[in-house]
CSV table of C-alpha atoms in Angstrom, one decimal:
chain,number,residue,atom,x,y,z
P,1,UNK,CA,-4.4,2.4,48.6
P,2,UNK,CA,-2.2,0.7,46.4
P,3,UNK,CA,-3.8,-0.2,43.1
P,4,UNK,CA,-3.9,-3.5,41.5
P,5,UNK,CA,-1.8,-4.0,38.4
P,6,UNK,CA,-3.7,-5.3,35.5
P,7,UNK,CA,-1.8,-8.7,35.7
P,8,UNK,CA,-3.0,-9.1,39.4
P,9,UNK,CA,-6.5,-8.2,38.3
P,10,UNK,CA,-6.2,-10.9,35.6
P,11,UNK,CA,-4.9,-13.4,38.4
P,12,UNK,CA,-7.6,-12.6,40.6
P,13,UNK,CA,-10.6,-12.5,38.0
P,14,UNK,CA,-13.4,-14.8,38.3
P,15,UNK,CA,-16.2,-15.2,35.9
P,16,UNK,CA,-16.3,-14.6,32.2
P,17,UNK,CA,-13.0,-15.6,30.6
P,18,UNK,CA,-10.6,-13.2,29.1
P,19,UNK,CA,-7.1,-13.7,27.8
P,20,UNK,CA,-4.1,-11.3,27.0
P,21,UNK,CA,-0.6,-12.0,26.2
P,22,UNK,CA,1.8,-11.3,29.2
P,23,UNK,CA,3.6,-8.5,27.3
P,24,UNK,CA,0.3,-6.8,26.7
P,25,UNK,CA,-0.4,-6.8,30.6
P,26,UNK,CA,2.8,-5.1,31.4
P,27,UNK,CA,2.6,-2.7,28.4
P,28,UNK,CA,-1.1,-1.6,29.4
P,29,UNK,CA,-0.1,-1.1,33.1
P,30,UNK,CA,2.4,1.7,32.1
P,31,UNK,CA,0.5,2.9,29.0
P,32,UNK,CA,-2.9,3.2,30.6
P,33,UNK,CA,-2.1,4.1,34.1
P,34,UNK,CA,-2.5,7.8,33.5
P,35,UNK,CA,-6.2,7.3,32.7
P,36,UNK,CA,-7.1,5.3,35.9
P,37,UNK,CA,-7.7,8.4,38.1
P,38,UNK,CA,-9.8,10.1,35.4
P,39,UNK,CA,-13.2,9.1,33.9
P,40,UNK,CA,-12.2,7.6,30.5
P,41,UNK,CA,-14.5,6.3,27.9
P,42,UNK,CA,-13.2,2.9,26.6
P,43,UNK,CA,-14.0,1.0,23.5
P,44,UNK,CA,-12.9,-2.8,22.9
P,45,UNK,CA,-13.4,-4.4,19.3
P,46,UNK,CA,-13.7,-8.1,19.9
P,47,UNK,CA,-14.6,-9.4,23.3
P,48,UNK,CA,-15.2,-13.1,22.8
P,49,UNK,CA,-16.4,-14.5,26.2
P,50,UNK,CA,-16.9,-10.9,27.7
P,51,UNK,CA,-14.5,-11.2,30.6
P,52,UNK,CA,-12.2,-8.3,29.3
P,53,UNK,CA,-15.0,-5.6,30.1
P,54,UNK,CA,-15.4,-6.7,33.5
P,55,UNK,CA,-11.6,-6.4,33.9
P,56,UNK,CA,-11.5,-3.0,32.4
P,57,UNK,CA,-14.4,-2.0,34.7
P,58,UNK,CA,-11.9,-2.9,37.7
P,59,UNK,CA,-8.9,-1.5,36.1
P,60,UNK,CA,-10.8,1.9,35.5
P,61,UNK,CA,-13.0,2.2,38.7
P,62,UNK,CA,-14.2,5.8,37.6
P,63,UNK,CA,-14.7,5.0,33.8
P,64,UNK,CA,-17.7,6.7,32.2
P,65,UNK,CA,-18.5,3.9,29.6
P,66,UNK,CA,-16.8,0.6,28.8
P,67,UNK,CA,-18.0,-0.4,25.5
P,68,UNK,CA,-17.4,-3.9,23.7
P,69,UNK,CA,-18.4,-4.8,20.3
P,70,UNK,CA,-18.2,-8.3,18.8
P,71,UNK,CA,-19.5,-9.8,15.6
P,72,UNK,CA,-20.5,-13.2,17.1
P,73,UNK,CA,-24.2,-13.1,17.7
P,74,UNK,CA,-23.9,-15.2,20.5
P,75,UNK,CA,-22.3,-12.5,22.5
P,76,UNK,CA,-25.8,-11.2,22.9
P,77,UNK,CA,-26.2,-13.8,25.6
P,78,UNK,CA,-23.5,-11.9,27.8
P,79,UNK,CA,-25.1,-9.6,30.6
P,80,UNK,CA,-23.3,-7.3,33.1
P,81,UNK,CA,-24.2,-6.0,36.5
P,82,UNK,CA,-21.9,-2.9,36.0
P,83,UNK,CA,-24.2,-0.3,34.3
P,84,UNK,CA,-21.1,1.3,32.7
P,85,UNK,CA,-20.6,-1.7,30.6
P,86,UNK,CA,-22.4,-1.8,27.2
P,87,UNK,CA,-22.3,-4.2,24.5
P,88,UNK,CA,-22.8,-3.8,20.8
P,89,UNK,CA,-23.5,-7.2,18.8
P,90,UNK,CA,-22.4,-6.8,15.2
P,91,UNK,CA,-19.4,-6.0,13.0
P,92,UNK,CA,-17.8,-2.7,14.2
P,93,UNK,CA,-16.9,-1.7,10.5
P,94,UNK,CA,-20.4,-1.3,9.4
P,95,UNK,CA,-22.0,2.1,9.7
P,96,UNK,CA,-24.9,0.4,11.9
P,97,UNK,CA,-22.5,-1.1,14.5
P,98,UNK,CA,-20.6,2.3,14.6
P,99,UNK,CA,-23.8,4.2,15.0
P,100,UNK,CA,-24.9,2.2,18.0
P,101,UNK,CA,-21.3,2.6,19.6
P,102,UNK,CA,-21.2,6.3,19.0
P,103,UNK,CA,-24.8,6.6,20.6
P,104,UNK,CA,-23.2,5.5,23.9
P,105,UNK,CA,-20.1,8.0,23.4
P,106,UNK,CA,-19.2,10.4,20.8
P,107,UNK,CA,-15.5,10.0,21.6
P,108,UNK,CA,-13.2,7.6,23.4
P,109,UNK,CA,-10.1,7.9,25.4
P,110,UNK,CA,-9.0,4.3,24.8
P,111,UNK,CA,-9.8,2.1,21.9
P,112,UNK,CA,-8.4,-1.4,21.7
P,113,UNK,CA,-8.7,-3.5,18.5
P,114,UNK,CA,-8.7,-7.1,19.5
P,115,UNK,CA,-11.2,-8.1,16.7
P,116,UNK,CA,-10.7,-10.3,13.7
P,117,UNK,CA,-6.8,-9.5,13.4
P,118,UNK,CA,-7.4,-9.6,9.5
P,119,UNK,CA,-5.3,-6.9,7.9
P,120,UNK,CA,-8.4,-5.6,6.1
P,121,UNK,CA,-10.4,-5.2,9.2
P,122,UNK,CA,-7.6,-3.7,11.4
P,123,UNK,CA,-7.1,-1.0,8.8
P,124,UNK,CA,-10.9,-0.4,8.2
P,125,UNK,CA,-11.3,0.0,11.9
P,126,UNK,CA,-8.4,2.4,12.6
P,127,UNK,CA,-9.9,4.6,9.6
P,128,UNK,CA,-13.4,4.3,11.0
P,129,UNK,CA,-12.6,5.1,14.7
P,130,UNK,CA,-9.5,7.1,14.9
P,131,UNK,CA,-11.5,10.1,14.2
P,132,UNK,CA,-13.5,9.5,17.5
P,133,UNK,CA,-10.3,9.2,19.7
P,134,UNK,CA,-10.2,12.1,22.0
P,135,UNK,CA,-7.0,14.3,21.8
P,136,UNK,CA,-4.8,12.9,24.7
P,137,UNK,CA,-6.1,9.5,23.9
P,138,UNK,CA,-4.7,6.2,22.6
P,139,UNK,CA,-5.4,3.7,19.8
P,140,UNK,CA,-4.1,0.0,20.3
P,141,UNK,CA,-4.1,-2.6,17.6
P,142,UNK,CA,-3.3,-6.0,19.1
P,143,UNK,CA,-2.2,-9.3,17.8
P,144,UNK,CA,-0.4,-7.9,14.8
P,145,UNK,CA,1.6,-10.9,14.5
P,146,UNK,CA,-1.2,-12.2,12.3
P,147,UNK,CA,0.0,-9.5,9.8
P,148,UNK,CA,2.8,-11.9,8.6
P,149,UNK,CA,0.3,-14.6,7.9
P,150,UNK,CA,-1.3,-15.1,4.4
P,151,UNK,CA,-4.5,-16.6,5.9
P,152,UNK,CA,-5.0,-13.2,7.6
P,153,UNK,CA,-4.3,-11.0,4.6
P,154,UNK,CA,-0.5,-10.5,5.4
P,155,UNK,CA,2.9,-11.5,4.9
P,156,UNK,CA,6.5,-10.1,5.8
P,157,UNK,CA,6.7,-7.7,2.8
P,158,UNK,CA,2.9,-7.7,1.9
P,159,UNK,CA,2.5,-3.8,1.1
P,160,UNK,CA,-1.2,-4.1,2.1
P,161,UNK,CA,-0.7,-5.8,5.6
P,162,UNK,CA,-1.8,-4.1,8.8
P,163,UNK,CA,1.7,-3.6,9.9
P,164,UNK,CA,2.9,-2.2,6.6
P,165,UNK,CA,-0.2,0.4,7.2
P,166,UNK,CA,1.1,1.3,10.7
P,167,UNK,CA,4.8,1.5,9.6
P,168,UNK,CA,3.7,4.0,6.9
P,169,UNK,CA,2.0,6.1,9.4
P,170,UNK,CA,5.5,6.8,11.1
P,171,UNK,CA,6.3,8.9,7.8
P,172,UNK,CA,3.1,10.8,8.4
P,173,UNK,CA,4.5,12.0,11.8
P,174,UNK,CA,7.5,13.6,10.1
P,175,UNK,CA,5.5,15.0,7.1
P,176,UNK,CA,7.1,18.6,7.6
P,177,UNK,CA,10.4,17.2,6.6
P,178,UNK,CA,9.6,15.3,3.4
P,179,UNK,CA,10.6,18.3,1.2
P,180,UNK,CA,8.1,17.3,-1.6
P,181,UNK,CA,4.8,18.9,-2.8
P,182,UNK,CA,2.4,16.2,-1.1
P,183,UNK,CA,0.0,15.5,1.4
P,184,UNK,CA,0.2,13.5,4.5
P,185,UNK,CA,-2.1,10.6,3.1
P,186,UNK,CA,-0.4,10.2,-0.3
P,187,UNK,CA,1.8,7.3,0.9
P,188,UNK,CA,-1.2,5.6,2.3
P,189,UNK,CA,-3.4,6.2,-0.9
P,190,UNK,CA,-2.7,2.8,-2.4
P,191,UNK,CA,-3.8,0.9,0.8
P,192,UNK,CA,-6.8,3.0,1.1
P,193,UNK,CA,-7.8,2.4,-2.4
P,194,UNK,CA,-7.0,-1.4,-2.0
P,195,UNK,CA,-9.6,-1.7,1.0
P,196,UNK,CA,-12.0,1.2,-0.4
P,197,UNK,CA,-11.3,3.4,2.5
P,198,UNK,CA,-11.8,7.1,3.0
P,199,UNK,CA,-9.8,8.9,5.4
P,200,UNK,CA,-9.8,12.8,6.0
P,201,UNK,CA,-6.4,14.4,5.5
P,202,UNK,CA,-6.9,16.5,8.6
P,203,UNK,CA,-6.9,13.5,10.9
P,204,UNK,CA,-3.4,12.7,10.1
P,205,UNK,CA,-2.4,15.9,11.9
P,206,UNK,CA,-3.6,14.6,15.2
P,207,UNK,CA,-1.2,11.6,15.1
P,208,UNK,CA,1.5,12.3,17.7
P,209,UNK,CA,3.3,9.1,18.1
P,210,UNK,CA,3.5,5.4,17.2
P,211,UNK,CA,5.1,2.8,19.4
P,212,UNK,CA,5.7,-1.0,18.2
P,213,UNK,CA,5.8,-3.6,20.9
P,214,UNK,CA,5.8,-7.4,20.0
P,215,UNK,CA,2.5,-7.6,18.2
P,216,UNK,CA,1.0,-4.4,19.4
P,217,UNK,CA,1.0,-0.8,17.8
P,218,UNK,CA,0.2,2.1,20.1
P,219,UNK,CA,-0.9,5.4,18.4
P,220,UNK,CA,-1.3,8.3,20.5
P,221,UNK,CA,-3.5,11.3,19.6
P,222,UNK,CA,-2.9,15.1,20.4
P,223,UNK,CA,-3.7,18.3,19.0
P,224,UNK,CA,-2.0,19.2,15.8
P,225,UNK,CA,-0.1,22.0,17.5
P,226,UNK,CA,1.5,19.5,19.8
P,227,UNK,CA,2.8,17.3,16.9
P,228,UNK,CA,5.2,19.6,15.0
P,229,UNK,CA,8.8,19.9,15.7
P,230,UNK,CA,8.3,23.5,17.0
P,231,UNK,CA,11.1,26.2,17.4
P,232,UNK,CA,14.6,25.4,18.2
P,233,UNK,CA,15.4,26.3,21.9
P,234,UNK,CA,19.1,27.4,22.7
P,235,UNK,CA,20.8,27.5,26.0
P,236,UNK,CA,23.9,29.3,26.7
P,237,UNK,CA,25.8,31.8,24.8
P,238,UNK,CA,29.5,30.5,24.2
P,239,UNK,CA,30.2,28.8,21.0
P,240,UNK,CA,34.0,28.5,20.9
P,241,UNK,CA,34.0,25.3,19.2
P,242,UNK,CA,31.4,25.9,16.4
P,243,UNK,CA,31.2,29.7,16.2
P,244,UNK,CA,28.3,29.9,13.8
P,245,UNK,CA,26.3,27.2,15.7
P,246,UNK,CA,23.3,29.1,16.1
P,247,UNK,CA,23.2,30.5,12.6
P,248,UNK,CA,23.7,27.0,11.3
P,249,UNK,CA,21.0,25.5,13.4
P,250,UNK,CA,18.5,28.2,12.2
P,251,UNK,CA,18.9,26.9,8.7
P,252,UNK,CA,17.5,23.6,9.7
P,253,UNK,CA,14.1,25.0,10.6
P,254,UNK,CA,12.7,24.4,7.1
P,255,UNK,CA,12.7,21.2,5.0
P,256,UNK,CA,15.1,21.0,2.1
P,257,UNK,CA,13.6,20.8,-1.4
P,258,UNK,CA,13.6,17.0,-2.3
P,259,UNK,CA,11.4,17.2,-5.4
P,260,UNK,CA,14.6,15.8,-7.5
P,261,UNK,CA,15.1,13.1,-4.8
P,262,UNK,CA,13.8,10.0,-6.8
P,263,UNK,CA,13.4,8.3,-3.4
P,264,UNK,CA,11.0,11.0,-1.9
P,265,UNK,CA,9.1,12.3,-5.1
P,266,UNK,CA,7.4,9.0,-6.1
P,267,UNK,CA,3.9,8.5,-7.0
P,268,UNK,CA,3.6,5.1,-5.2
P,269,UNK,CA,5.9,3.5,-2.4
P,270,UNK,CA,8.2,0.9,-4.0
P,271,UNK,CA,6.6,-2.1,-2.6
P,272,UNK,CA,3.4,-1.2,-4.1
P,273,UNK,CA,5.1,-0.4,-7.4
P,274,UNK,CA,6.8,-3.8,-7.1
P,275,UNK,CA,3.4,-5.5,-6.6
P,276,UNK,CA,1.9,-3.6,-9.6
P,277,UNK,CA,5.0,-4.4,-11.9
P,278,UNK,CA,4.9,-8.2,-10.9
P,279,UNK,CA,1.2,-8.2,-11.9
P,280,UNK,CA,2.3,-6.6,-15.1
P,281,UNK,CA,5.0,-9.3,-15.7
P,282,UNK,CA,2.6,-12.1,-14.8
P,283,UNK,CA,0.0,-10.9,-17.4
P,284,UNK,CA,2.7,-10.5,-20.1
P,285,UNK,CA,4.1,-13.8,-19.5
P,286,UNK,CA,0.7,-15.2,-19.7
P,287,UNK,CA,0.1,-13.5,-23.0
P,288,UNK,CA,3.6,-14.8,-24.3
P,289,UNK,CA,2.7,-18.2,-23.3
P,290,UNK,CA,-0.6,-18.0,-25.3
P,291,UNK,CA,1.1,-16.7,-28.3
P,292,UNK,CA,3.7,-19.5,-28.0
P,293,UNK,CA,0.9,-22.1,-28.0
P,294,UNK,CA,-0.6,-20.5,-31.1
P,295,UNK,CA,2.6,-20.6,-32.9
P,296,UNK,CA,3.3,-24.3,-32.0
P,297,UNK,CA,-0.2,-25.0,-33.5
P,298,UNK,CA,0.7,-23.1,-36.4
P,299,UNK,CA,3.9,-24.8,-37.0
P,300,UNK,CA,2.0,-28.2,-36.5
P,301,UNK,CA,-0.3,-27.2,-39.3
P,302,UNK,CA,2.3,-26.2,-41.5
P,303,UNK,CA,4.1,-29.5,-40.9
P,304,UNK,CA,1.2,-31.3,-41.8
P,305,UNK,CA,0.6,-29.5,-44.9
P,306,UNK,CA,4.3,-30.1,-46.0
P,307,UNK,CA,3.8,-33.8,-45.4
P,308,UNK,CA,0.6,-33.8,-47.6
P,309,UNK,CA,2.3,-32.0,-50.3
P,310,UNK,CA,5.3,-34.3,-50.2
P,311,UNK,CA,2.8,-37.3,-50.4
P,312,UNK,CA,1.1,-35.6,-53.5
P,313,UNK,CA,4.5,-35.4,-55.1
P,314,UNK,CA,4.8,-39.2,-54.9
P,315,UNK,CA,1.4,-40.0,-56.5
P,316,UNK,CA,1.2,-41.3,-59.9
P,317,UNK,CA,-1.5,-38.6,-61.0
P,318,UNK,CA,1.1,-36.0,-60.1
P,319,UNK,CA,3.8,-37.7,-62.3
P,320,UNK,CA,1.3,-38.1,-65.3
P,321,UNK,CA,0.1,-34.5,-65.2
P,322,UNK,CA,3.6,-33.1,-64.8
P,323,UNK,CA,3.9,-32.5,-68.7
P,324,UNK,CA,0.6,-30.4,-68.7
P,325,UNK,CA,1.8,-28.4,-65.8
P,326,UNK,CA,5.1,-27.6,-67.6
P,327,UNK,CA,3.1,-26.6,-71.0
P,328,UNK,CA,0.9,-24.4,-68.7
P,329,UNK,CA,3.9,-22.7,-67.0
P,330,UNK,CA,5.4,-21.9,-70.4
P,331,UNK,CA,2.3,-20.6,-72.1
P,332,UNK,CA,1.9,-18.1,-69.0
P,333,UNK,CA,5.6,-17.1,-69.6
P,334,UNK,CA,5.0,-16.4,-73.4
P,335,UNK,CA,1.8,-14.6,-72.8
P,336,UNK,CA,3.6,-12.4,-70.1
P,337,UNK,CA,6.3,-11.7,-72.7
P,338,UNK,CA,3.9,-10.5,-75.3
P,339,UNK,CA,4.8,-13.3,-77.8
P,340,UNK,CA,1.1,-13.8,-78.9
């Protein structure tokens, strides 16, 4: 029997509303098809009207658990006839909601983040639930176009946006080639610090691949042994063109020492450093502006005193007492010279 595509299921669906962008449906058909004959556990963060959970139940007829989580308290009104569907009402990024989710299933083969779309929530959700993706599973972050919008905590060059975070994860995949004494999580430490996130170093080793599709990032998880470059495999024995081909290739098995490379051996990524220096410059400019205001006020005071002195010079009392001031000055000089 031919299986319905996800798009066909959407077209035929009646009942609770669900919506996905068309590119998502075609992407998920290919990406999630390998799980359809199995008994996967699925978690979707953000369900709105709840129709997506019914649709996933059709798409995965043998699924063990289909869990939804939504922060909207009105979602408590949703009900399902399918016993495999469970709904947790609350913020997925709280320990309470996570505890309720993990009580249903400790691990998930598919996690889809269709929550608030705010960069802070997306990054926190990944840090909180990536450890609970099963090896061989997949984590999907949707609607990342919001990462370019300030109202969602983003911007094209925002170093703390969700897309900046996922882009930086691509370096983690290639950790063994960095050539600097570092840990996988170092390039992301500023982002984790910015959002107050803890992430175990060992979890980075399970990141097998990242794929970017319009507004989606797909992160696949595998055992660490399946994520390293591995050994170089040669076929054939004739090397007439490059006689030392094999010997030269073997020298590429280990990373070069890049400790003197200023673009590799950095304490912070350039975009975060720019952000820090920009803040420093703004603070210095403010201090300079405050000093300029104080200097202007001091000049005004000096000008006022000068005008008062000039006015004093023009008074009759100043002219009358002028001989006395002259005598006083001369007497001081004579005393200083020891004439008395």
